[in-house]
């Protein structure tokens, strides 16, 4: 969808809640004359038209009768209409939100009625687009709306909320202020030189250095932010009856996998999103690894091997009451022999630790010489009782986030790949400006680099826009936003 498909000010409507049985459903409308247009299908038109902004009007959505009076109006649903007057609204235009009963049939009927009486069906992201073009939000806040909707954990949502509140915009504005002040000083030096040649030796680079440091911090934040947005693939694997399904259920806090003492109960993988201390993860419960004559089970085992090859973290479970057996040693040996760059981290989970009678006895060796394998950690727990799972969660978080530098407390990070590309371009321009100044080039060359950095940062906030940029931002939005 192209941004040119949006028609500013035209009355639009969209269903803003999920089409599923619920207590309430919401239909949003915005545009020029939207309140008057809605009054034609509202039981109290005068009350709605005269309503002040930020107020609620009670009434009925009705199907109007015909002009000849052969058909009386028909009541559709009892509703509350929230009225927002522009420019003090989300879109900057007049807006209404119809709160109706939440059955899918009722919500779609009201939406159908609106589109039959002058409203156009909104395109994905059109409400947020109007908020942007009417100056109610910059692009960083607009993108944060989509981030919050897509957030998979409370931590992901909190990080996006910081950007929605303007944290990223303020940081970018502070960096741009450093660049603008640098640019003003450069142009003054060029316009009024003390001698005929304005040379870089007269250039004070402290503000440009400060801008470089802050841009580097922003660029470094993206890897961590992306982790909290996209999550990681975590695969539970190990021999049959090692307790994979029990641990899967414990981490999900619900009974999703069938737990049984019968070997080969799990024959195919299942997955679900979980949170490891705020980091979202797609957790896979897989078929147990063993030799089997059952063709269906063999297919499940092959799928387990395929999933471990694609995993970003492997949790390899061992029944601690039995110890390591040959199949475990073969798997760990093959894993450790892979090239380090192509080898996902692996945590050895000694499950059923509550059944180990005396772990300090000389006989308790688990058959494992840890130095033979490059394990990323060992955790002892009981999936049955839950003991040790909190430590596992923290260990998983430490392993999957060890390569990323998270923003310091209170410091905002970048929220999208688009923002990262633009910030990197700005950083490269600033670094080049410092280099040419150090190498003795004329200040005109530094000016060009500073202007390029400002333009790149302007793309992040939306001061500099093209249709391609707007398409990138708004095409991913859902209807009603």
Short mmCIF file of C-alpha atoms in Angstrom, two decimals:
data_model
loop_
_atom_site.label_atom_id
_atom_site.label_comp_id
_atom_site.label_asym_id
_atom_site.label_seq_id
_atom_site.Cartn_x
_atom_site.Cartn_y
_atom_site.Cartn_z
CA UNK A 1 0.00 0.00 0.00
CA UNK A 2 1.29 3.45 -0.91
CA UNK A 3 1.04 6.44 1.40
CA UNK A 4 -0.56 8.34 -1.48
CA UNK A 5 -3.61 6.05 -1.07
CA UNK A 6 -4.46 7.89 2.15
CA UNK A 7 -6.90 10.76 1.66
CA UNK A 8 -6.48 13.33 4.44
CA UNK A 9 -9.64 14.70 6.11
CA UNK A 10 -11.98 12.24 4.36
CA UNK A 11 -14.30 10.58 6.94
CA UNK A 12 -13.03 7.08 7.66
CA UNK A 13 -14.07 4.26 9.99
CA UNK A 14 -12.44 1.07 11.23
CA UNK A 15 -13.10 -1.70 13.71
CA UNK A 16 -10.45 -1.15 16.40
CA UNK A 17 -10.97 -4.28 18.50
CA UNK A 18 -10.56 -7.96 17.73
CA UNK A 19 -13.49 -9.71 16.04
CA UNK A 20 -14.09 -12.12 18.89
CA UNK A 21 -16.78 -12.41 21.57
CA UNK A 22 -16.09 -9.73 24.18
CA UNK A 23 -17.83 -7.35 26.56
CA UNK A 24 -17.13 -4.35 24.34
CA UNK A 25 -16.20 -3.58 20.76
CA UNK A 26 -14.92 -0.25 19.44
CA UNK A 27 -15.42 1.36 16.04
CA UNK A 28 -13.23 4.43 15.42
CA UNK A 29 -14.04 7.30 13.07
CA UNK A 30 -12.11 10.42 12.10
CA UNK A 31 -12.19 13.14 9.46
CA UNK A 32 -13.86 16.39 8.50
CA UNK A 33 -17.54 16.48 9.46
CA UNK A 34 -17.31 13.09 11.13
CA UNK A 35 -19.55 14.05 14.08
CA UNK A 36 -22.33 15.41 11.87
CA UNK A 37 -22.07 12.36 9.61
CA UNK A 38 -22.38 9.96 12.54
CA UNK A 39 -25.38 11.88 13.88
CA UNK A 40 -27.40 10.63 10.87
CA UNK A 41 -27.28 7.08 12.30
CA UNK A 42 -27.50 8.09 15.97
CA UNK A 43 -30.68 8.27 18.02
CA UNK A 44 -29.77 11.63 19.63
CA UNK A 45 -28.29 13.66 16.76
CA UNK A 46 -28.59 17.08 18.45
CA UNK A 47 -26.86 15.87 21.61
CA UNK A 48 -24.02 14.39 19.56
CA UNK A 49 -23.53 17.48 17.36
CA UNK A 50 -23.46 19.82 20.36
CA UNK A 51 -21.18 17.59 22.47
CA UNK A 52 -17.93 19.15 23.65
CA UNK A 53 -14.59 17.50 23.10
CA UNK A 54 -13.52 14.75 25.49
CA UNK A 55 -17.11 13.90 26.44
CA UNK A 56 -19.29 10.80 26.09
CA UNK A 57 -22.81 10.71 24.65
CA UNK A 58 -25.24 7.86 25.34
CA UNK A 59 -27.67 6.66 22.66
CA UNK A 60 -28.45 4.08 20.01
CA UNK A 61 -26.96 3.36 16.62
CA UNK A 62 -29.94 3.20 14.28
CA UNK A 63 -30.70 2.27 10.70
CA UNK A 64 -32.41 5.42 9.27
CA UNK A 65 -35.88 5.13 7.80
CA UNK A 66 -36.64 6.17 4.23
CA UNK A 67 -37.66 9.70 3.31
CA UNK A 68 -41.17 8.62 2.28
CA UNK A 69 -41.83 7.39 5.77
CA UNK A 70 -42.61 3.88 4.59
CA UNK A 71 -39.88 2.50 6.80
CA UNK A 72 -39.18 3.55 10.38
CA UNK A 73 -35.67 3.63 11.71
CA UNK A 74 -34.40 0.40 13.23
CA UNK A 75 -32.41 0.29 16.48
CA UNK A 76 -29.11 -1.55 16.04
CA UNK A 77 -27.30 -1.30 19.39
CA UNK A 78 -27.12 0.68 22.59
CA UNK A 79 -23.79 2.53 22.60
CA UNK A 80 -21.57 5.15 24.16
CA UNK A 81 -19.95 7.59 21.75
CA UNK A 82 -16.71 9.24 22.87
CA UNK A 83 -16.29 12.63 21.19
CA UNK A 84 -12.89 14.22 20.50
CA UNK A 85 -12.68 17.62 18.85
CA UNK A 86 -9.70 18.51 16.69
CA UNK A 87 -6.98 19.53 17.07
CA UNK A 88 -7.09 18.03 20.60
CA UNK A 89 -7.42 14.45 19.39
CA UNK A 90 -5.16 11.58 18.38
CA UNK A 91 -5.40 12.40 14.67
CA UNK A 92 -5.69 16.18 15.07
CA UNK A 93 -9.13 15.96 13.44
CA UNK A 94 -12.61 15.50 14.90
CA UNK A 95 -12.89 11.89 16.09
CA UNK A 96 -15.51 9.60 17.57
CA UNK A 97 -15.16 6.17 19.10
CA UNK A 98 -18.29 4.03 19.30
CA UNK A 99 -18.28 1.61 22.24
CA UNK A 100 -20.81 -1.11 21.47
CA UNK A 101 -21.51 -4.67 22.61
CA UNK A 102 -18.56 -6.81 21.61
CA UNK A 103 -20.08 -9.60 19.55
CA UNK A 104 -18.44 -9.87 16.12
CA UNK A 105 -21.82 -9.66 14.41
CA UNK A 106 -22.75 -6.44 16.21
CA UNK A 107 -19.42 -4.73 15.56
CA UNK A 108 -19.42 -5.60 11.87
CA UNK A 109 -23.04 -4.48 11.51
CA UNK A 110 -22.24 -1.03 12.91
CA UNK A 111 -19.20 -0.80 10.65
CA UNK A 112 -21.33 -1.81 7.64
CA UNK A 113 -23.88 0.86 8.52
CA UNK A 114 -21.21 3.55 8.68
CA UNK A 115 -19.68 2.61 5.33
CA UNK A 116 -23.17 2.73 3.81
CA UNK A 117 -23.70 6.27 5.10
CA UNK A 118 -20.69 8.26 3.99
CA UNK A 119 -17.69 6.73 5.72
CA UNK A 120 -14.80 5.08 3.88
CA UNK A 121 -13.14 1.98 5.33
CA UNK A 122 -9.80 3.06 6.82
CA UNK A 123 -6.58 1.65 5.45
CA UNK A 124 -4.00 -0.01 7.75
CA UNK A 125 -2.25 2.64 9.84
CA UNK A 126 -4.36 5.50 8.49
CA UNK A 127 -5.28 6.92 11.90
CA UNK A 128 -1.63 7.06 12.95
CA UNK A 129 -0.69 8.48 9.54
CA UNK A 130 -3.13 11.35 10.06
CA UNK A 131 -1.68 11.91 13.51
CA UNK A 132 1.74 12.28 11.87
CA UNK A 133 0.76 14.57 9.00
CA UNK A 134 -1.26 16.77 11.37
CA UNK A 135 1.75 17.26 13.63
CA UNK A 136 0.43 15.25 16.57
CA UNK A 137 3.31 12.76 16.52
CA UNK A 138 6.70 12.40 14.87
CA UNK A 139 7.71 9.18 13.12
CA UNK A 140 9.43 7.73 16.20
CA UNK A 141 6.21 7.99 18.19
CA UNK A 142 4.21 6.63 15.24
CA UNK A 143 6.46 3.59 14.98
CA UNK A 144 6.26 3.11 18.76
CA UNK A 145 2.48 2.63 18.42
CA UNK A 146 3.11 -0.42 16.24
CA UNK A 147 5.85 -1.65 18.59
CA UNK A 148 3.48 -1.59 21.58
CA UNK A 149 0.84 -3.55 19.69
CA UNK A 150 3.42 -6.17 18.68
CA UNK A 151 5.17 -6.34 22.08
CA UNK A 152 5.48 -9.90 23.42
CA UNK A 153 6.57 -9.18 27.01
CA UNK A 154 6.08 -6.43 29.59
CA UNK A 155 9.70 -5.39 29.11
CA UNK A 156 9.23 -5.07 25.34
CA UNK A 157 6.11 -2.99 25.91
CA UNK A 158 7.86 -0.78 28.47
CA UNK A 159 10.73 -0.05 26.09
CA UNK A 160 8.32 0.87 23.30
CA UNK A 161 6.30 3.03 25.70
CA UNK A 162 9.41 5.08 26.38
CA UNK A 163 9.65 5.89 22.69
CA UNK A 164 5.92 6.63 22.49
CA UNK A 165 6.35 9.09 25.37
CA UNK A 166 8.96 10.93 23.30
CA UNK A 167 12.18 9.61 24.83
CA UNK A 168 13.83 8.81 21.50
CA UNK A 169 12.63 12.04 19.90
CA UNK A 170 14.13 14.06 22.76
CA UNK A 171 17.47 12.26 22.49
CA UNK A 172 17.59 12.82 18.74
CA UNK A 173 16.63 16.47 19.22
CA UNK A 174 19.49 16.91 21.71
CA UNK A 175 21.93 15.42 19.20
CA UNK A 176 20.56 17.62 16.43
CA UNK A 177 21.00 20.66 18.68
CA UNK A 178 24.69 19.79 19.08
CA UNK A 179 24.99 19.51 15.31
CA UNK A 180 23.09 22.75 14.69
CA UNK A 181 25.33 24.63 17.11
CA UNK A 182 28.40 23.12 15.44
CA UNK A 183 27.04 24.12 12.03
CA UNK A 184 26.38 27.70 13.19
CA UNK A 185 29.93 28.01 14.53
CA UNK A 186 31.39 26.61 11.30
CA UNK A 187 29.39 28.96 9.11
CA UNK A 188 30.35 31.93 11.27
CA UNK A 189 34.01 30.94 11.01
CA UNK A 190 33.71 30.63 7.23
CA UNK A 191 31.75 33.87 6.83
CA UNK A 192 34.02 35.93 9.08
CA UNK A 193 37.49 34.36 9.03
CA UNK A 194 40.34 35.98 10.86
CA UNK A 195 42.46 35.46 7.79
CA UNK A 196 41.84 34.57 4.19
CA UNK A 197 41.86 30.79 4.71
CA UNK A 198 39.51 29.18 7.22
CA UNK A 199 41.37 26.05 8.24
CA UNK A 200 40.38 23.14 10.45
CA UNK A 201 42.89 24.14 13.14
CA UNK A 202 40.45 26.87 14.21
CA UNK A 203 37.59 24.35 14.57
CA UNK A 204 36.39 23.39 18.08
CA UNK A 205 35.24 19.79 17.72
CA UNK A 206 33.93 19.19 21.25
CA UNK A 207 30.24 19.40 20.33
CA UNK A 208 30.76 17.17 17.31
CA UNK A 209 32.57 14.66 19.53
CA UNK A 210 29.65 14.72 21.97
CA UNK A 211 27.25 14.06 19.08
CA UNK A 212 29.42 11.13 17.95
CA UNK A 213 29.36 9.53 21.41
CA UNK A 214 25.59 9.82 21.71
CA UNK A 215 25.03 8.46 18.20
CA UNK A 216 27.32 5.51 18.93
CA UNK A 217 25.29 4.75 22.04
CA UNK A 218 22.06 4.85 20.03
CA UNK A 219 23.43 2.62 17.27
CA UNK A 220 24.72 0.11 19.83
CA UNK A 221 21.28 -0.03 21.45
CA UNK A 222 19.61 -1.54 18.39
CA UNK A 223 20.85 -5.11 18.81
CA UNK A 224 19.41 -5.25 22.33
CA UNK A 225 16.14 -3.60 21.31
CA UNK A 226 15.75 -6.02 18.41
CA UNK A 227 16.25 -8.93 20.80
CA UNK A 228 13.39 -7.69 23.00
CA UNK A 229 11.17 -7.17 19.95
CA UNK A 230 11.81 -10.30 17.89
CA UNK A 231 12.83 -12.73 20.62
CA UNK A 232 14.88 -15.90 20.21
CA UNK A 233 14.29 -19.55 19.32
CA UNK A 234 14.90 -21.78 22.35
CA UNK A 235 14.71 -25.55 21.84
CA UNK A 236 14.21 -28.12 24.61
CA UNK A 237 15.80 -31.40 23.61
CA UNK A 238 17.21 -34.54 25.17
CA UNK A 239 16.40 -38.22 25.59
CA UNK A 240 12.87 -39.49 26.16
CA UNK A 241 11.61 -39.03 29.72
CA UNK A 242 14.23 -36.42 30.54
CA UNK A 243 11.39 -34.08 31.54
CA UNK A 244 11.23 -31.76 28.52
CA UNK A 245 7.44 -31.55 28.46
CA UNK A 246 7.30 -30.98 32.21
CA UNK A 247 9.78 -28.11 31.94
CA UNK A 248 7.89 -26.73 28.94
CA UNK A 249 4.68 -26.63 30.99
CA UNK A 250 6.48 -25.14 33.99
CA UNK A 251 7.96 -22.29 31.94
CA UNK A 252 4.59 -21.62 30.28
CA UNK A 253 2.77 -21.92 33.62
CA UNK A 254 0.10 -24.06 31.94
CA UNK A 255 -0.36 -27.67 30.84
CA UNK A 256 0.32 -27.57 27.11
CA UNK A 257 2.45 -30.68 26.61
CA UNK A 258 1.34 -34.20 27.56
CA UNK A 259 3.49 -35.51 30.40
CA UNK A 260 3.89 -39.28 30.73
CA UNK A 261 6.41 -41.88 31.90
CA UNK A 262 5.87 -43.75 28.62
CA UNK A 263 8.85 -43.32 26.29
CA UNK A 264 8.08 -41.58 23.00
CA UNK A 265 4.96 -39.75 24.23
CA UNK A 266 5.98 -36.54 22.44
CA UNK A 267 6.27 -37.36 18.75
CA UNK A 268 6.16 -33.90 17.23
CA UNK A 269 7.25 -30.48 18.40
CA UNK A 270 4.94 -27.86 19.86
CA UNK A 271 5.82 -24.27 20.54
CA UNK A 272 4.69 -21.23 22.49
CA UNK A 273 5.94 -17.76 23.37
CA UNK A 274 7.43 -17.40 26.84
CA UNK A 275 9.34 -14.69 28.68
CA UNK A 276 12.84 -15.19 30.02
CA UNK A 277 13.14 -12.26 32.43
CA UNK A 278 11.53 -9.94 29.88
CA UNK A 279 13.16 -11.38 26.75
CA UNK A 280 10.55 -13.05 24.50
CA UNK A 281 11.35 -16.53 23.25
CA UNK A 282 9.69 -19.10 21.02
CA UNK A 283 10.07 -22.19 23.16
CA UNK A 284 9.95 -25.58 21.39
CA UNK A 285 9.17 -28.88 23.11
CA UNK A 286 10.51 -31.70 20.96
CA UNK A 287 10.43 -35.45 20.56
CA UNK A 288 12.91 -37.37 22.71
CA UNK A 289 16.19 -38.46 21.10
CA UNK A 290 16.59 -42.24 20.94
CA UNK A 291 16.75 -45.14 18.51
CA UNK A 292 13.24 -46.16 17.47
CA UNK A 293 11.60 -48.60 15.06
CA UNK A 294 8.43 -46.50 15.00
CA UNK A 295 8.32 -44.57 11.71
CA UNK A 296 6.21 -41.73 13.14
CA UNK A 297 8.55 -41.33 16.11
CA UNK A 298 11.58 -41.34 13.79
CA UNK A 299 10.05 -38.45 11.85
CA UNK A 300 9.59 -36.59 15.13
CA UNK A 301 13.21 -37.21 16.09
CA UNK A 302 14.36 -35.89 12.71
CA UNK A 303 12.31 -32.74 13.27
CA UNK A 304 13.98 -32.35 16.66
CA UNK A 305 17.39 -32.47 14.99
CA UNK A 306 16.26 -29.92 12.40
CA UNK A 307 15.02 -27.55 15.12
CA UNK A 308 18.24 -27.78 17.12
CA UNK A 309 20.17 -26.86 13.98
CA UNK A 310 18.11 -23.65 13.70
CA UNK A 311 17.98 -22.88 17.43
CA UNK A 312 19.48 -19.75 18.93
CA UNK A 313 19.74 -21.52 22.30
CA UNK A 314 19.52 -25.22 23.21
CA UNK A 315 18.36 -26.44 26.61
CA UNK A 316 19.60 -30.03 26.72
CA UNK A 317 17.83 -31.99 29.43
CA UNK A 318 19.31 -34.95 31.28
CA UNK A 319 17.53 -37.12 33.83
CA UNK A 320 19.85 -36.51 36.79
CA UNK A 321 18.54 -39.60 38.59
CA UNK A 322 19.81 -41.75 35.71
CA UNK A 323 22.84 -39.81 34.55
CA UNK A 324 24.35 -39.28 31.14
CA UNK A 325 23.98 -42.18 28.73
CA UNK A 326 25.56 -42.83 25.36
CA UNK A 327 22.91 -40.92 23.35
CA UNK A 328 23.56 -37.82 25.47
CA UNK A 329 27.31 -38.04 24.98
CA UNK A 330 26.93 -38.48 21.22
CA UNK A 331 24.68 -35.42 20.93
CA UNK A 332 26.92 -33.21 23.09
CA UNK A 333 30.01 -34.39 21.28
CA UNK A 334 28.57 -33.57 17.85
CA UNK A 335 27.39 -30.19 19.12
CA UNK A 336 30.79 -29.27 20.58
CA UNK A 337 32.61 -30.27 17.37
CA UNK A 338 30.68 -27.74 15.28
CA UNK A 339 32.41 -24.48 14.40
CA UNK A 340 31.85 -22.00 17.21
CA UNK A 341 30.31 -19.40 14.90
CA UNK A 342 27.74 -21.95 13.67
CA UNK A 343 27.04 -23.46 17.09
CA UNK A 344 24.15 -22.15 19.18
CA UNK A 345 24.74 -21.76 22.92
CA UNK A 346 23.82 -24.83 24.96
CA UNK A 347 22.81 -25.07 28.60
CA UNK A 348 22.93 -28.50 30.22
CA UNK A 349 19.82 -28.91 32.38
CA UNK A 350 20.14 -31.63 35.04
CA UNK A 351 16.45 -32.26 35.61
CA UNK A 352 14.79 -34.35 38.35
CA UNK A 353 17.43 -33.12 40.77
CA UNK A 354 14.98 -33.75 43.59
CA UNK A 355 15.39 -37.50 42.92
CA UNK A 356 19.16 -37.50 43.38
CA UNK A 357 19.75 -38.99 46.82
CA UNK A 358 23.37 -37.97 47.38
CA UNK A 359 24.94 -35.76 44.70
CA UNK A 360 28.17 -35.49 46.73
CA UNK A 361 28.92 -39.19 46.66
CA UNK A 362 31.89 -40.37 44.55
CA UNK A 363 29.57 -42.63 42.58
CA UNK A 364 27.56 -39.66 41.35
CA UNK A 365 29.50 -38.59 38.28
CA UNK A 366 26.70 -38.55 35.68
CA UNK A 367 29.22 -40.11 33.37
CA UNK A 368 30.23 -36.61 32.24
CA UNK A 369 33.61 -34.95 32.02
CA UNK A 370 32.60 -31.33 31.60
CA UNK A 371 35.96 -30.24 30.19
CA UNK A 372 35.29 -32.36 27.10
CA UNK A 373 32.48 -30.05 26.03
CA UNK A 374 32.25 -26.29 25.60
CA UNK A 375 29.03 -25.95 27.57
CA UNK A 376 27.65 -22.46 28.16
CA UNK A 377 26.32 -23.40 31.57
CA UNK A 378 24.90 -26.11 33.81
CA UNK A 379 21.74 -25.79 35.86
CA UNK A 380 20.26 -28.23 38.36
CA UNK A 381 16.49 -28.15 38.76
CA UNK A 382 13.26 -30.05 39.18
CA UNK A 383 10.62 -29.32 36.57
CA UNK A 384 8.12 -31.23 38.72
CA UNK A 385 8.51 -29.01 41.79
CA UNK A 386 9.70 -25.86 40.02
CA UNK A 387 12.86 -25.67 42.13
CA UNK A 388 15.69 -24.10 40.13
CA UNK A 389 13.54 -22.74 37.27
CA UNK A 390 14.03 -19.13 38.41
CA UNK A 391 17.79 -19.64 38.18
CA UNK A 392 17.34 -21.20 34.72
CA UNK A 393 15.39 -18.16 33.53
CA UNK A 394 18.15 -15.79 34.67
CA UNK A 395 20.85 -17.99 33.14
CA UNK A 396 19.00 -18.06 29.80
CA UNK A 397 18.71 -14.27 29.87
CA UNK A 398 22.42 -13.88 30.60
CA UNK A 399 23.44 -16.24 27.79
CA UNK A 400 21.25 -14.81 25.04
CA UNK A 401 21.94 -11.18 25.92
CA UNK A 402 25.68 -11.45 26.62
CA UNK A 403 26.65 -10.08 23.20
CA UNK A 404 24.38 -7.04 23.44
CA UNK A 405 24.83 -3.80 25.31
CA UNK A 406 21.51 -2.69 26.76
CA UNK A 407 20.85 1.03 27.19
CA UNK A 408 21.60 2.31 30.66
CA UNK A 409 18.70 2.81 33.05
CA UNK A 410 16.53 5.64 31.78
CA UNK A 411 18.31 5.77 28.41
CA UNK A 412 16.18 5.20 25.34
CA UNK A 413 17.14 2.97 22.41
CA UNK A 414 16.28 2.75 18.73
CA UNK A 415 13.05 0.98 17.88
CA UNK A 416 13.25 -0.08 14.23
CA UNK A 417 15.69 -1.19 11.56
CA UNK A 418 14.85 1.98 9.62
CA UNK A 419 15.90 4.12 12.57
CA UNK A 420 19.12 2.13 12.95
CA UNK A 421 20.06 2.68 9.28
CA UNK A 422 19.47 6.42 9.52
CA UNK A 423 21.33 6.73 12.83
CA UNK A 424 24.27 4.80 11.37
CA UNK A 425 24.35 7.16 8.38
CA UNK A 426 24.38 10.14 10.74
CA UNK A 427 27.17 8.58 12.81
CA UNK A 428 29.31 7.90 9.73
CA UNK A 429 28.83 11.49 8.56
CA UNK A 430 29.89 12.86 11.96
CA UNK A 431 32.94 10.58 12.10
CA UNK A 432 33.93 11.67 8.60
CA UNK A 433 33.50 15.31 9.59
CA UNK A 434 35.85 14.84 12.54
CA UNK A 435 38.38 13.08 10.33
CA UNK A 436 38.45 15.78 7.63
CA UNK A 437 38.75 18.46 10.30
CA UNK A 438 41.67 16.60 11.86
CA UNK A 439 43.32 16.14 8.46
CA UNK A 440 43.30 19.88 7.80
CA UNK A 441 40.63 20.15 5.11
CA UNK A 442 38.73 23.43 4.77
CA UNK A 443 35.71 23.88 7.01
CA UNK A 444 33.36 23.65 4.01
CA UNK A 445 34.00 19.90 4.00
CA UNK A 446 33.02 19.61 7.67
CA UNK A 447 29.86 21.64 7.01
CA UNK A 448 28.80 19.16 4.35
CA UNK A 449 29.20 16.21 6.73
CA UNK A 450 27.26 17.94 9.52
CA UNK A 451 24.42 18.77 7.11
CA UNK A 452 24.30 15.12 5.97
CA UNK A 453 24.09 13.99 9.60
CA UNK A 454 21.22 16.39 10.28
CA UNK A 455 19.36 15.15 7.20
CA UNK A 456 19.75 11.52 8.30
CA UNK A 457 18.40 12.30 11.76
CA UNK A 458 15.56 14.26 10.16
CA UNK A 459 14.52 11.06 8.37
CA UNK A 460 14.17 9.28 11.71
CA UNK A 461 11.77 11.86 13.15
CA UNK A 462 9.97 12.64 9.89
CA UNK A 463 11.24 16.16 9.24
CA UNK A 464 12.67 14.74 6.03
CA UNK A 465 10.25 12.30 4.39
CA UNK A 466 9.62 10.55 1.11
CA UNK A 467 6.76 8.31 0.07
CA UNK A 468 9.05 5.29 0.46
CA UNK A 469 9.78 6.21 4.07
CA UNK A 470 6.09 6.62 4.90
CA UNK A 471 5.25 3.31 3.20
CA UNK A 472 7.93 1.59 5.30
CA UNK A 473 6.52 2.99 8.52
CA UNK A 474 2.76 2.67 8.05
CA UNK A 475 2.32 -0.39 5.81
CA UNK A 476 2.85 -2.75 8.77
CA UNK A 477 0.07 -1.26 10.90
CA UNK A 478 -3.20 -3.03 11.60
CA UNK A 479 -6.65 -1.63 10.81
CA UNK A 480 -7.96 0.82 13.38
CA UNK A 481 -4.49 2.25 14.07
#
